[in-house]
PDB file of C-alpha atoms in Angstrom:
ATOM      1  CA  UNK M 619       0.000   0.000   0.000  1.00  0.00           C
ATOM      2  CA  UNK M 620       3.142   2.306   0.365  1.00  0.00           C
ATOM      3  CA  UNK M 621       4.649   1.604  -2.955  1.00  0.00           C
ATOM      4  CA  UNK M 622       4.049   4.611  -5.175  1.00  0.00           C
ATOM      5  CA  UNK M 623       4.030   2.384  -7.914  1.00  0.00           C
ATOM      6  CA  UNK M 624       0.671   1.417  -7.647  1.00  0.00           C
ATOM      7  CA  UNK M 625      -1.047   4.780  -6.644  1.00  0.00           C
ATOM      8  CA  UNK M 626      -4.799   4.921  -5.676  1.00  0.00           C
ATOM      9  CA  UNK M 627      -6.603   4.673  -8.570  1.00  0.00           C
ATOM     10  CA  UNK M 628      -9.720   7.638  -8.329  1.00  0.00           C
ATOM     11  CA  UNK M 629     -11.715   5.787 -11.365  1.00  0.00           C
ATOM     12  CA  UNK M 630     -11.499   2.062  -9.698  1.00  0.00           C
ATOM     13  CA  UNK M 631     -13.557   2.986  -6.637  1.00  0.00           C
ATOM     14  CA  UNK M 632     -13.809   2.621  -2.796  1.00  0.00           C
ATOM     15  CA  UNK M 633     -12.500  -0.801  -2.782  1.00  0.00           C
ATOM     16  CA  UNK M 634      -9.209  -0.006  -5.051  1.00  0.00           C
ATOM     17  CA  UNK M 635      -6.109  -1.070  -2.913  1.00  0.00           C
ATOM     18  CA  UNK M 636      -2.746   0.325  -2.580  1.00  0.00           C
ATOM     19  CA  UNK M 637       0.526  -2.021  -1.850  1.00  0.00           C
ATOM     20  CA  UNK M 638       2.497  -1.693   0.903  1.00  0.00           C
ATOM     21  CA  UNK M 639       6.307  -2.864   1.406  1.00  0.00           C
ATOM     22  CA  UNK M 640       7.353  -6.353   2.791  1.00  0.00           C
ATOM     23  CA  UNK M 641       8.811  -4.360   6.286  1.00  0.00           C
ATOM     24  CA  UNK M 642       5.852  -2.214   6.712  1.00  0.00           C
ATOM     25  CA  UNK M 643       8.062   0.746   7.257  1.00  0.00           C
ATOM     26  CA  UNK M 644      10.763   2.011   9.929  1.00  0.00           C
ATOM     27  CA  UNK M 645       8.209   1.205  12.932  1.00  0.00           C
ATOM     28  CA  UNK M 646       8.863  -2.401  12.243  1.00  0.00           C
ATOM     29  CA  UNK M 647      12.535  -2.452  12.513  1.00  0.00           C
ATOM     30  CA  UNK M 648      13.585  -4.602  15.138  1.00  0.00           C
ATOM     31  CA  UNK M 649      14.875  -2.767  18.940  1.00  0.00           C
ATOM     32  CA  UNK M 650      16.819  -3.869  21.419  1.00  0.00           C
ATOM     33  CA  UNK M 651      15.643  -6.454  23.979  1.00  0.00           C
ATOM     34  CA  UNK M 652      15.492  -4.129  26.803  1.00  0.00           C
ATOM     35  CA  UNK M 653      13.095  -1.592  24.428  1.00  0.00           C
ATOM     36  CA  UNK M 654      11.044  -4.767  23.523  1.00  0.00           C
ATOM     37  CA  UNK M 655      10.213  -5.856  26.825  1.00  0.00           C
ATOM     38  CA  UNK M 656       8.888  -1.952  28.000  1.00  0.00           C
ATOM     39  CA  UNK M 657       7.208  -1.951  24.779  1.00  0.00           C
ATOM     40  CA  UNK M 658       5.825  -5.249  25.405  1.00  0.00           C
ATOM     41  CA  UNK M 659       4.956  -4.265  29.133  1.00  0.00           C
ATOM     42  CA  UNK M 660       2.790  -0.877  27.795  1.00  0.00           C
ATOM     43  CA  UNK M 661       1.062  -2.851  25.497  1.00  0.00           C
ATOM     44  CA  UNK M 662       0.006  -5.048  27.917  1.00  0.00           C
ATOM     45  CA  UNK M 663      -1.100  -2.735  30.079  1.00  0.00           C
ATOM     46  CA  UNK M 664      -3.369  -0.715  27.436  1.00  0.00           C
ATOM     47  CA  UNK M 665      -4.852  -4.020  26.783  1.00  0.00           C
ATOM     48  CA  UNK M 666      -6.021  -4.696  29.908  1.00  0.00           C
ATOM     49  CA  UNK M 667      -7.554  -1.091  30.387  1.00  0.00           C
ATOM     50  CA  UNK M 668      -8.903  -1.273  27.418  1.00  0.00           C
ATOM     51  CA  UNK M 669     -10.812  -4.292  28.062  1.00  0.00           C
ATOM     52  CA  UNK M 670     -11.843  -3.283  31.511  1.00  0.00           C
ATOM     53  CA  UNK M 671     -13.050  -0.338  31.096  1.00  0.00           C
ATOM     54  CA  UNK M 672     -14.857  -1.536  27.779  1.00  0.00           C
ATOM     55  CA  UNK M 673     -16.625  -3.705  29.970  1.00  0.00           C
ATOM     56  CA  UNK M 674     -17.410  -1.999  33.372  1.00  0.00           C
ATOM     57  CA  UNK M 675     -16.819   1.307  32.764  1.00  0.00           C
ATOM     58  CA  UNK M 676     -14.164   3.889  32.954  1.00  0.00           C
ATOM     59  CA  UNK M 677     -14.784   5.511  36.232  1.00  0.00           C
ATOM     60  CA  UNK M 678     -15.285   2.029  38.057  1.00  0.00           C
ATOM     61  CA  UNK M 679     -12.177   0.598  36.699  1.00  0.00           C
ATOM     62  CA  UNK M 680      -8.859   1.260  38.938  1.00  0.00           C
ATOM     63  CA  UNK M 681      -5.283   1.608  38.334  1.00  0.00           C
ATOM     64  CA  UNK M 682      -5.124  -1.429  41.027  1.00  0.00           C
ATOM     65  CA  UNK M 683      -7.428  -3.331  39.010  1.00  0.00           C
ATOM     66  CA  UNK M 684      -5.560  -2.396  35.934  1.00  0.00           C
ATOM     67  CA  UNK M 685      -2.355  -3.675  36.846  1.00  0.00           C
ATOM     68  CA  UNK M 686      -3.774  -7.015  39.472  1.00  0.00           C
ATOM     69  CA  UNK M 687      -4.703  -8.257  35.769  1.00  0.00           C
ATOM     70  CA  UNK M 688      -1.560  -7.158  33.609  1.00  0.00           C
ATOM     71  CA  UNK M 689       0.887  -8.649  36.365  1.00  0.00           C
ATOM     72  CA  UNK M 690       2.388  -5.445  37.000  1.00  0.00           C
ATOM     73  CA  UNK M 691       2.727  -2.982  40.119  1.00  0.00           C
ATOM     74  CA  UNK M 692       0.764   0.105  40.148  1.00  0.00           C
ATOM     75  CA  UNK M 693       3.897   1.911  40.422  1.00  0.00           C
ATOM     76  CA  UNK M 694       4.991   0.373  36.787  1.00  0.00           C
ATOM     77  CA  UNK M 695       1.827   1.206  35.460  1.00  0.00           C
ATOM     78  CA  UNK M 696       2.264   4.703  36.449  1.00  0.00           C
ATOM     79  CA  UNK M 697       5.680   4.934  35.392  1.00  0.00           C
ATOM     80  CA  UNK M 698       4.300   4.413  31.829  1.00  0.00           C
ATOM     81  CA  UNK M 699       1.160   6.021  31.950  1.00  0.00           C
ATOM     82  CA  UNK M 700       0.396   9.803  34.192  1.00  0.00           C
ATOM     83  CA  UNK M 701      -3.292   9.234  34.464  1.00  0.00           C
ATOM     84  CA  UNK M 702      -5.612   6.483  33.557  1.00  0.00           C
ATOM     85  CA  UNK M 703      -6.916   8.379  30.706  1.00  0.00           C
ATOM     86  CA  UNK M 704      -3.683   8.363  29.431  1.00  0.00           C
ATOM     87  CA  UNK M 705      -3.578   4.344  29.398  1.00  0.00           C
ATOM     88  CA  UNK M 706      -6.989   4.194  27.673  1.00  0.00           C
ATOM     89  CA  UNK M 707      -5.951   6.707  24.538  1.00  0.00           C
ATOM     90  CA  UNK M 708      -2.459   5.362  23.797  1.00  0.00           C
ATOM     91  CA  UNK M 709      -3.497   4.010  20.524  1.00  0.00           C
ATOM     92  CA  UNK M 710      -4.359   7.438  19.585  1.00  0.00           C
ATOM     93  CA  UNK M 711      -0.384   8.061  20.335  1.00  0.00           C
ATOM     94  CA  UNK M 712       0.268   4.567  18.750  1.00  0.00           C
ATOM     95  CA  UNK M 713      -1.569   5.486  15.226  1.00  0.00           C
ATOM     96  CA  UNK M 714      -0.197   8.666  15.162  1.00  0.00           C
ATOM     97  CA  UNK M 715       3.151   7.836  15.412  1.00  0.00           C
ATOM     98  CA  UNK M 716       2.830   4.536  12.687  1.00  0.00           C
ATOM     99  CA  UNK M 717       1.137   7.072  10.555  1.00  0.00           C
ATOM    100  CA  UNK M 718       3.798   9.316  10.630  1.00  0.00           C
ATOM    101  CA  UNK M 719       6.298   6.483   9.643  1.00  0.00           C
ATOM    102  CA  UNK M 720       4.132   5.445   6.635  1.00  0.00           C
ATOM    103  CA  UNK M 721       4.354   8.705   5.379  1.00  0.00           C
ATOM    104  CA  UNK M 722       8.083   8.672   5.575  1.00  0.00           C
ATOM    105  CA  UNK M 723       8.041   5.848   3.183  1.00  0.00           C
ATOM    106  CA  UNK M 724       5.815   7.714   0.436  1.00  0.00           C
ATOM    107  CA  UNK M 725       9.107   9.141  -0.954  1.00  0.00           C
ATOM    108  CA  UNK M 726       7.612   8.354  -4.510  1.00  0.00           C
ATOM    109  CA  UNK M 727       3.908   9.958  -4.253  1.00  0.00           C
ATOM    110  CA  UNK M 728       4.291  13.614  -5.504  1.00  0.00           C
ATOM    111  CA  UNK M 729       0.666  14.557  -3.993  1.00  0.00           C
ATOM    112  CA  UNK M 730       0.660  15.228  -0.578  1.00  0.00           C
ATOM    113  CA  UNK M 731      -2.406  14.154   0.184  1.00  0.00           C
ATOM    114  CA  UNK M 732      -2.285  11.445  -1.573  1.00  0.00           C
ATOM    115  CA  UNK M 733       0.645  10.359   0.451  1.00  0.00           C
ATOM    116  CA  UNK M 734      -1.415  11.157   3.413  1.00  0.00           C
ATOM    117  CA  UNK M 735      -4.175   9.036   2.379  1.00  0.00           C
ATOM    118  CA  UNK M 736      -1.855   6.047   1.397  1.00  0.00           C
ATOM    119  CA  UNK M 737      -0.086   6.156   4.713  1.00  0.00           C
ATOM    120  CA  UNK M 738      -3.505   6.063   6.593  1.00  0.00           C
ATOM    121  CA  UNK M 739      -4.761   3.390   4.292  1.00  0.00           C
ATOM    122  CA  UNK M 740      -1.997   1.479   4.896  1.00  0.00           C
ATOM    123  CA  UNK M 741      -2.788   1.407   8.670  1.00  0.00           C
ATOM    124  CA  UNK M 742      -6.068   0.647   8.992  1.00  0.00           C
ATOM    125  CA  UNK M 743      -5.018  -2.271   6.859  1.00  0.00           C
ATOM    126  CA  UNK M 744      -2.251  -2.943   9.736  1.00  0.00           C
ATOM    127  CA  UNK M 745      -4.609  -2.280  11.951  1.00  0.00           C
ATOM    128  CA  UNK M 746      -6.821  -5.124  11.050  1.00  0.00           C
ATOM    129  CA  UNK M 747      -5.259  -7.954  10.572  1.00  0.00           C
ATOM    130  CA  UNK M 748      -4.104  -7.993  14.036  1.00  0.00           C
ATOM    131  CA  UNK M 749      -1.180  -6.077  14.061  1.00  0.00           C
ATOM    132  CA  UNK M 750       1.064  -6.317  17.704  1.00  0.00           C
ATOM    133  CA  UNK M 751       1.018  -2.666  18.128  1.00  0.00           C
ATOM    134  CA  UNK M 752      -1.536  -1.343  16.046  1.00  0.00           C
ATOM    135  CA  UNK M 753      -5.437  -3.314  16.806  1.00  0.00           C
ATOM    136  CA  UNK M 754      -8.601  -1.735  15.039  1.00  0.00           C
ATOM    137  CA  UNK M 755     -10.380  -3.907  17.978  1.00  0.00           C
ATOM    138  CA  UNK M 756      -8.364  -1.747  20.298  1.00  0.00           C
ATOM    139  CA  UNK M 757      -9.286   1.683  18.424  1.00  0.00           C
ATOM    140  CA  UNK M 758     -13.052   0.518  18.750  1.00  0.00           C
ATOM    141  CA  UNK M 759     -13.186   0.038  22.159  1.00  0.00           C
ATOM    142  CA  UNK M 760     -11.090   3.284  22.968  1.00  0.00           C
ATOM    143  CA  UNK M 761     -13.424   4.977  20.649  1.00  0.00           C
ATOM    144  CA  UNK M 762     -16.776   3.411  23.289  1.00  0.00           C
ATOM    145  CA  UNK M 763     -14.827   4.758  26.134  1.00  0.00           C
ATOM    146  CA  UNK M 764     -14.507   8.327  24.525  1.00  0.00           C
ATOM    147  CA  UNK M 765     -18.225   8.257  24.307  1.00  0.00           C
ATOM    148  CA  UNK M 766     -18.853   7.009  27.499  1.00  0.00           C
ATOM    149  CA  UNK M 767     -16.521   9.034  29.929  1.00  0.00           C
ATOM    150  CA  UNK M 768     -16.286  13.058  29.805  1.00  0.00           C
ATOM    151  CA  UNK M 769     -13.027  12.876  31.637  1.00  0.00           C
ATOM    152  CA  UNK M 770     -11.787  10.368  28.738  1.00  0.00           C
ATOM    153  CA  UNK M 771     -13.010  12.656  25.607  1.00  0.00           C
ATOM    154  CA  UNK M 772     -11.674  16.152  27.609  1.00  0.00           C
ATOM    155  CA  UNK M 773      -8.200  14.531  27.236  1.00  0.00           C
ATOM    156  CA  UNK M 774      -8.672  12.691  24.151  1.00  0.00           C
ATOM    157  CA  UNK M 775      -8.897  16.176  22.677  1.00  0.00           C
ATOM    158  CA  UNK M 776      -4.954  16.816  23.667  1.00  0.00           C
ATOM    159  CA  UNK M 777      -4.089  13.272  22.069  1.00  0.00           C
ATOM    160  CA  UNK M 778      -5.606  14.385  18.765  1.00  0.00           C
ATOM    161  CA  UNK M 779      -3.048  17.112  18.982  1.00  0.00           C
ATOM    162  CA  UNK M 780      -0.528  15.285  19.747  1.00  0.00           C
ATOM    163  CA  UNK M 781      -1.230  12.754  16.763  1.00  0.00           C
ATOM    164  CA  UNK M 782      -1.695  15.983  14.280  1.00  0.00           C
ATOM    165  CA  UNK M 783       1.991  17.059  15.648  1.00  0.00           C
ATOM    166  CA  UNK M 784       3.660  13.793  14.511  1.00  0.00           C
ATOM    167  CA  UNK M 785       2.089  14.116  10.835  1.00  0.00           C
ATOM    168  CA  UNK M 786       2.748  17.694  10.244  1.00  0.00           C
ATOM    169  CA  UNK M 787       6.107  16.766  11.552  1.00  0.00           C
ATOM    170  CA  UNK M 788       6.865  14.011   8.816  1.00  0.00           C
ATOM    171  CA  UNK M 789       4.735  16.229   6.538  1.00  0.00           C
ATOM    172  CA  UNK M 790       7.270  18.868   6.923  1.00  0.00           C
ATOM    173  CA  UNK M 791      10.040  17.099   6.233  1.00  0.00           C
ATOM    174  CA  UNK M 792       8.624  16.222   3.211  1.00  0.00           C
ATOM    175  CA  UNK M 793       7.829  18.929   1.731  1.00  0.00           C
ATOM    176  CA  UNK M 794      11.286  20.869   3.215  1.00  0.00           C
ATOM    177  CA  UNK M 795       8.951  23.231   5.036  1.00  0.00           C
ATOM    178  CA  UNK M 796       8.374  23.557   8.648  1.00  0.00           C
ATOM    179  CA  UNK M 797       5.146  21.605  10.660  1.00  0.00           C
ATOM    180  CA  UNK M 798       3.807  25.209  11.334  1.00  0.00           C
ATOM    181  CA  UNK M 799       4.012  26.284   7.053  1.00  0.00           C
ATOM    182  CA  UNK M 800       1.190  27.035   4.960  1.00  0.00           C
ATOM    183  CA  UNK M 801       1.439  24.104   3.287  1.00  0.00           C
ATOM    184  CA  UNK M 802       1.549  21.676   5.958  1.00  0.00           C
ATOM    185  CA  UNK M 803      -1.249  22.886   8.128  1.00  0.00           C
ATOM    186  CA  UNK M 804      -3.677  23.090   4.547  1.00  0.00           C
ATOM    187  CA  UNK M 805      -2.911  19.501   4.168  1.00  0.00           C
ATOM    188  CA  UNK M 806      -3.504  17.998   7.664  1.00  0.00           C
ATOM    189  CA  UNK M 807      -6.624  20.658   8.143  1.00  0.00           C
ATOM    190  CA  UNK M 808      -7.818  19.151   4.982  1.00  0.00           C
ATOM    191  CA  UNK M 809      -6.923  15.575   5.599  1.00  0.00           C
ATOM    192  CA  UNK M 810      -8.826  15.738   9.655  1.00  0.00           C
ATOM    193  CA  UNK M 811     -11.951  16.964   8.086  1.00  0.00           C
ATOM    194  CA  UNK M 812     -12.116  14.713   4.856  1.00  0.00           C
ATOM    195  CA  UNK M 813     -11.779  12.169   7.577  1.00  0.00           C
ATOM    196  CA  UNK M 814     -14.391  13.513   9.770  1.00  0.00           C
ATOM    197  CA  UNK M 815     -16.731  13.721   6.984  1.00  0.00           C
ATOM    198  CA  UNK M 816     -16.532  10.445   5.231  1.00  0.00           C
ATOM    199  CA  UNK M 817     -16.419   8.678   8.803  1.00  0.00           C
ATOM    200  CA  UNK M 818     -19.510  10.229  10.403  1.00  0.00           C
ATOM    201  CA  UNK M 819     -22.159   8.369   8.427  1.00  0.00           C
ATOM    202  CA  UNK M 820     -20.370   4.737   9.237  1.00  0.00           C
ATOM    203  CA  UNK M 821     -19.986   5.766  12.619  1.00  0.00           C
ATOM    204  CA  UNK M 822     -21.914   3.111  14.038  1.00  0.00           C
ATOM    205  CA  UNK M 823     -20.689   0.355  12.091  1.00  0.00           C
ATOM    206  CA  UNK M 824     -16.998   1.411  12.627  1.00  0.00           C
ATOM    207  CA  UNK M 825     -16.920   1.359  16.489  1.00  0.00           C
ATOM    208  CA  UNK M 826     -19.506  -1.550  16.827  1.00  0.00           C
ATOM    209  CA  UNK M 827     -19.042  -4.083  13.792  1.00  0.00           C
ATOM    210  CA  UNK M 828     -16.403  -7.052  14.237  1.00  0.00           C
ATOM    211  CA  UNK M 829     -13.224  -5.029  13.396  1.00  0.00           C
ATOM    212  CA  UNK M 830     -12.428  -6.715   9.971  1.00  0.00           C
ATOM    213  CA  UNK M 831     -15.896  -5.180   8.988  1.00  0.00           C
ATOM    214  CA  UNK M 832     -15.457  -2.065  10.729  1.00  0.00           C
ATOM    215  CA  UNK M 833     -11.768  -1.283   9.019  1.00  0.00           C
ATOM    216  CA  UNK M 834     -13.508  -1.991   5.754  1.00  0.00           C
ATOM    217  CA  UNK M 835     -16.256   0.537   6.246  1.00  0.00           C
ATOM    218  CA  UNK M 836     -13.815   2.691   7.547  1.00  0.00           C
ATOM    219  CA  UNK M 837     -11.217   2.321   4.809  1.00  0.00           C
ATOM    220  CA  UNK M 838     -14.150   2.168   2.143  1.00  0.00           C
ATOM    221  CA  UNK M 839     -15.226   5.729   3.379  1.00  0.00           C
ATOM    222  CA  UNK M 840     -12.185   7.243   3.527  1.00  0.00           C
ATOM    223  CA  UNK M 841     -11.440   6.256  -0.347  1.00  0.00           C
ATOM    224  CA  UNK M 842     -14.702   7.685  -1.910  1.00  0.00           C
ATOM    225  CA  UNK M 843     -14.429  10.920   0.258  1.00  0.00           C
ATOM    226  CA  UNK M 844     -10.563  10.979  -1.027  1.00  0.00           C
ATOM    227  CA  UNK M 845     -11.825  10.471  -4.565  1.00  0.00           C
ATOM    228  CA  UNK M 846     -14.546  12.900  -4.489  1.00  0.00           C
ATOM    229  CA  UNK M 847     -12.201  15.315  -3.456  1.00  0.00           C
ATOM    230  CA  UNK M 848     -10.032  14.594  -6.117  1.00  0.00           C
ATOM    231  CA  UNK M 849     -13.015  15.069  -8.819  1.00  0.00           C
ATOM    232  CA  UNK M 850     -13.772  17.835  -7.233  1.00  0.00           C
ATOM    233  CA  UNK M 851     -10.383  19.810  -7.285  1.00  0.00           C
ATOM    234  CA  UNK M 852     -10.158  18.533 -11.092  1.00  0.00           C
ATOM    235  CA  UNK M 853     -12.782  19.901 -12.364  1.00  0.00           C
ATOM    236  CA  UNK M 854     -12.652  23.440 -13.682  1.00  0.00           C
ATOM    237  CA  UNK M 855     -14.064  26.307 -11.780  1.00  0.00           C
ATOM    238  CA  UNK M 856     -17.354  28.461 -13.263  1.00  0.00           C
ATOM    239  CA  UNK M 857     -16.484  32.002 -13.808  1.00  0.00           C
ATOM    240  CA  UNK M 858     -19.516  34.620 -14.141  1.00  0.00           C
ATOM    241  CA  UNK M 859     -20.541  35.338 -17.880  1.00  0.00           C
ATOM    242  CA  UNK M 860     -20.047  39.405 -18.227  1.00  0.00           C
TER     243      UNK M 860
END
């Protein structure tokens, strides 16, 4: 889905795929053990929130609880995480980031956008066929506990920053230009609402499907509002007859 060579085709429709390299980009280069292990340890953690507060709520869900059923201390789970909301929303930081890196590897995409909207592709793709780091089951149930707890979607707010910072930041270096240019912030602006749009009439199915079906509808969306975009900048604009 990264390879430029096979670009998304705006004629074949919402199902057209892109290819992706073998490696999946720089986030699956291998790390030292010591890196594995912590990575390991704060994935098991947000797994465990993630499931318990999916299931019995945010606010009745404890850091003790949290870590009795990872195997960890409180103190380790709080060494990883500041605040509990913090555990539940690290996908948000994890999808960012893996975004980020499959933009890196759209050296040969001219467009932009397009680049944008291979990279993002590309990991909801990841994203649902089970991926170690990156689970479309885990961004459903994050996205039930956003809608569930105000404390949870007040800080989720912050996290959407923080995921916009590390694509304008691989955007930028890019396109040469800093994350704060022109040019950057017109094509992550543009890229958060075409998302927004095309997502908010599949809501429903994409939080509360099985998550093979949910990352189609989701990746299906995303395509025709990226190709109606695309037919829209094409075509010519009307000038007033004088």
């Amino acid at each position: 889905m990264l390879d430029s060579s096979t670009p998304i085709d705006a004629e074949a429709g919402a199902d057209t795929l892109v290819t992706c390299p073998a490696t999946g980009g720089r986030a699956d280069q291998p790390t030292g053990l010591r890196e594995r292990k912590k990575q390991q340890t704060r994935a098991r953690i947000i797994e465990v929130a993630l499931d318990l507060c999916d299931t019995q709520g945010f606010e009745a869900t404890t850091v003790e609880q949290i870590a009795n059923t990872a195997d960890v201390s409180p103190r380790t789970v709080n060494r990883y995480f500041e605040t509990k909301e913090d555990i539940v929303l690290g996908p948000t930081e994890d999808f960012g980031r893996a975004v980020a890196e499959a933009l890196r590897e759209q050296s040969g995409v001219e467009n932009d956008l397009h680049a944008l909207c291979n990279a993002f592709l590309y990991m909801i793709d990841l994203a649902a066929s089970g991926h170690d780091t990156i689970s479309f089951h885990q961004f459903q149930q994050m996205q039930r506990i956003v809608r569930s707890s105000p404390a949870v979607n007040a800080r989720a707010l912050e996290y959407g920053e923080s995921k916009t910072a590390a694509i304008s930041s691989a955007l930028a270096e890019r396109t040469g230009n800093t994350p704060d240019a022109l040019p950057v912030r017109l094509v992550v602006a543009t890229w958060q609402m075409l998302c927004h749009v095309a997502m908010a009439d599949s809501e429903e199915v994409i939080v509360n499907s099985d998550p093979r079906t949910a990352a189609r509808a989701a990746r299906t969306a995303v395509l025709t509002a990226f190709t109606e975009l695309r037919r829209i900048c094409d075509t010519p604009l009307r000038t007033e007859s004088t």
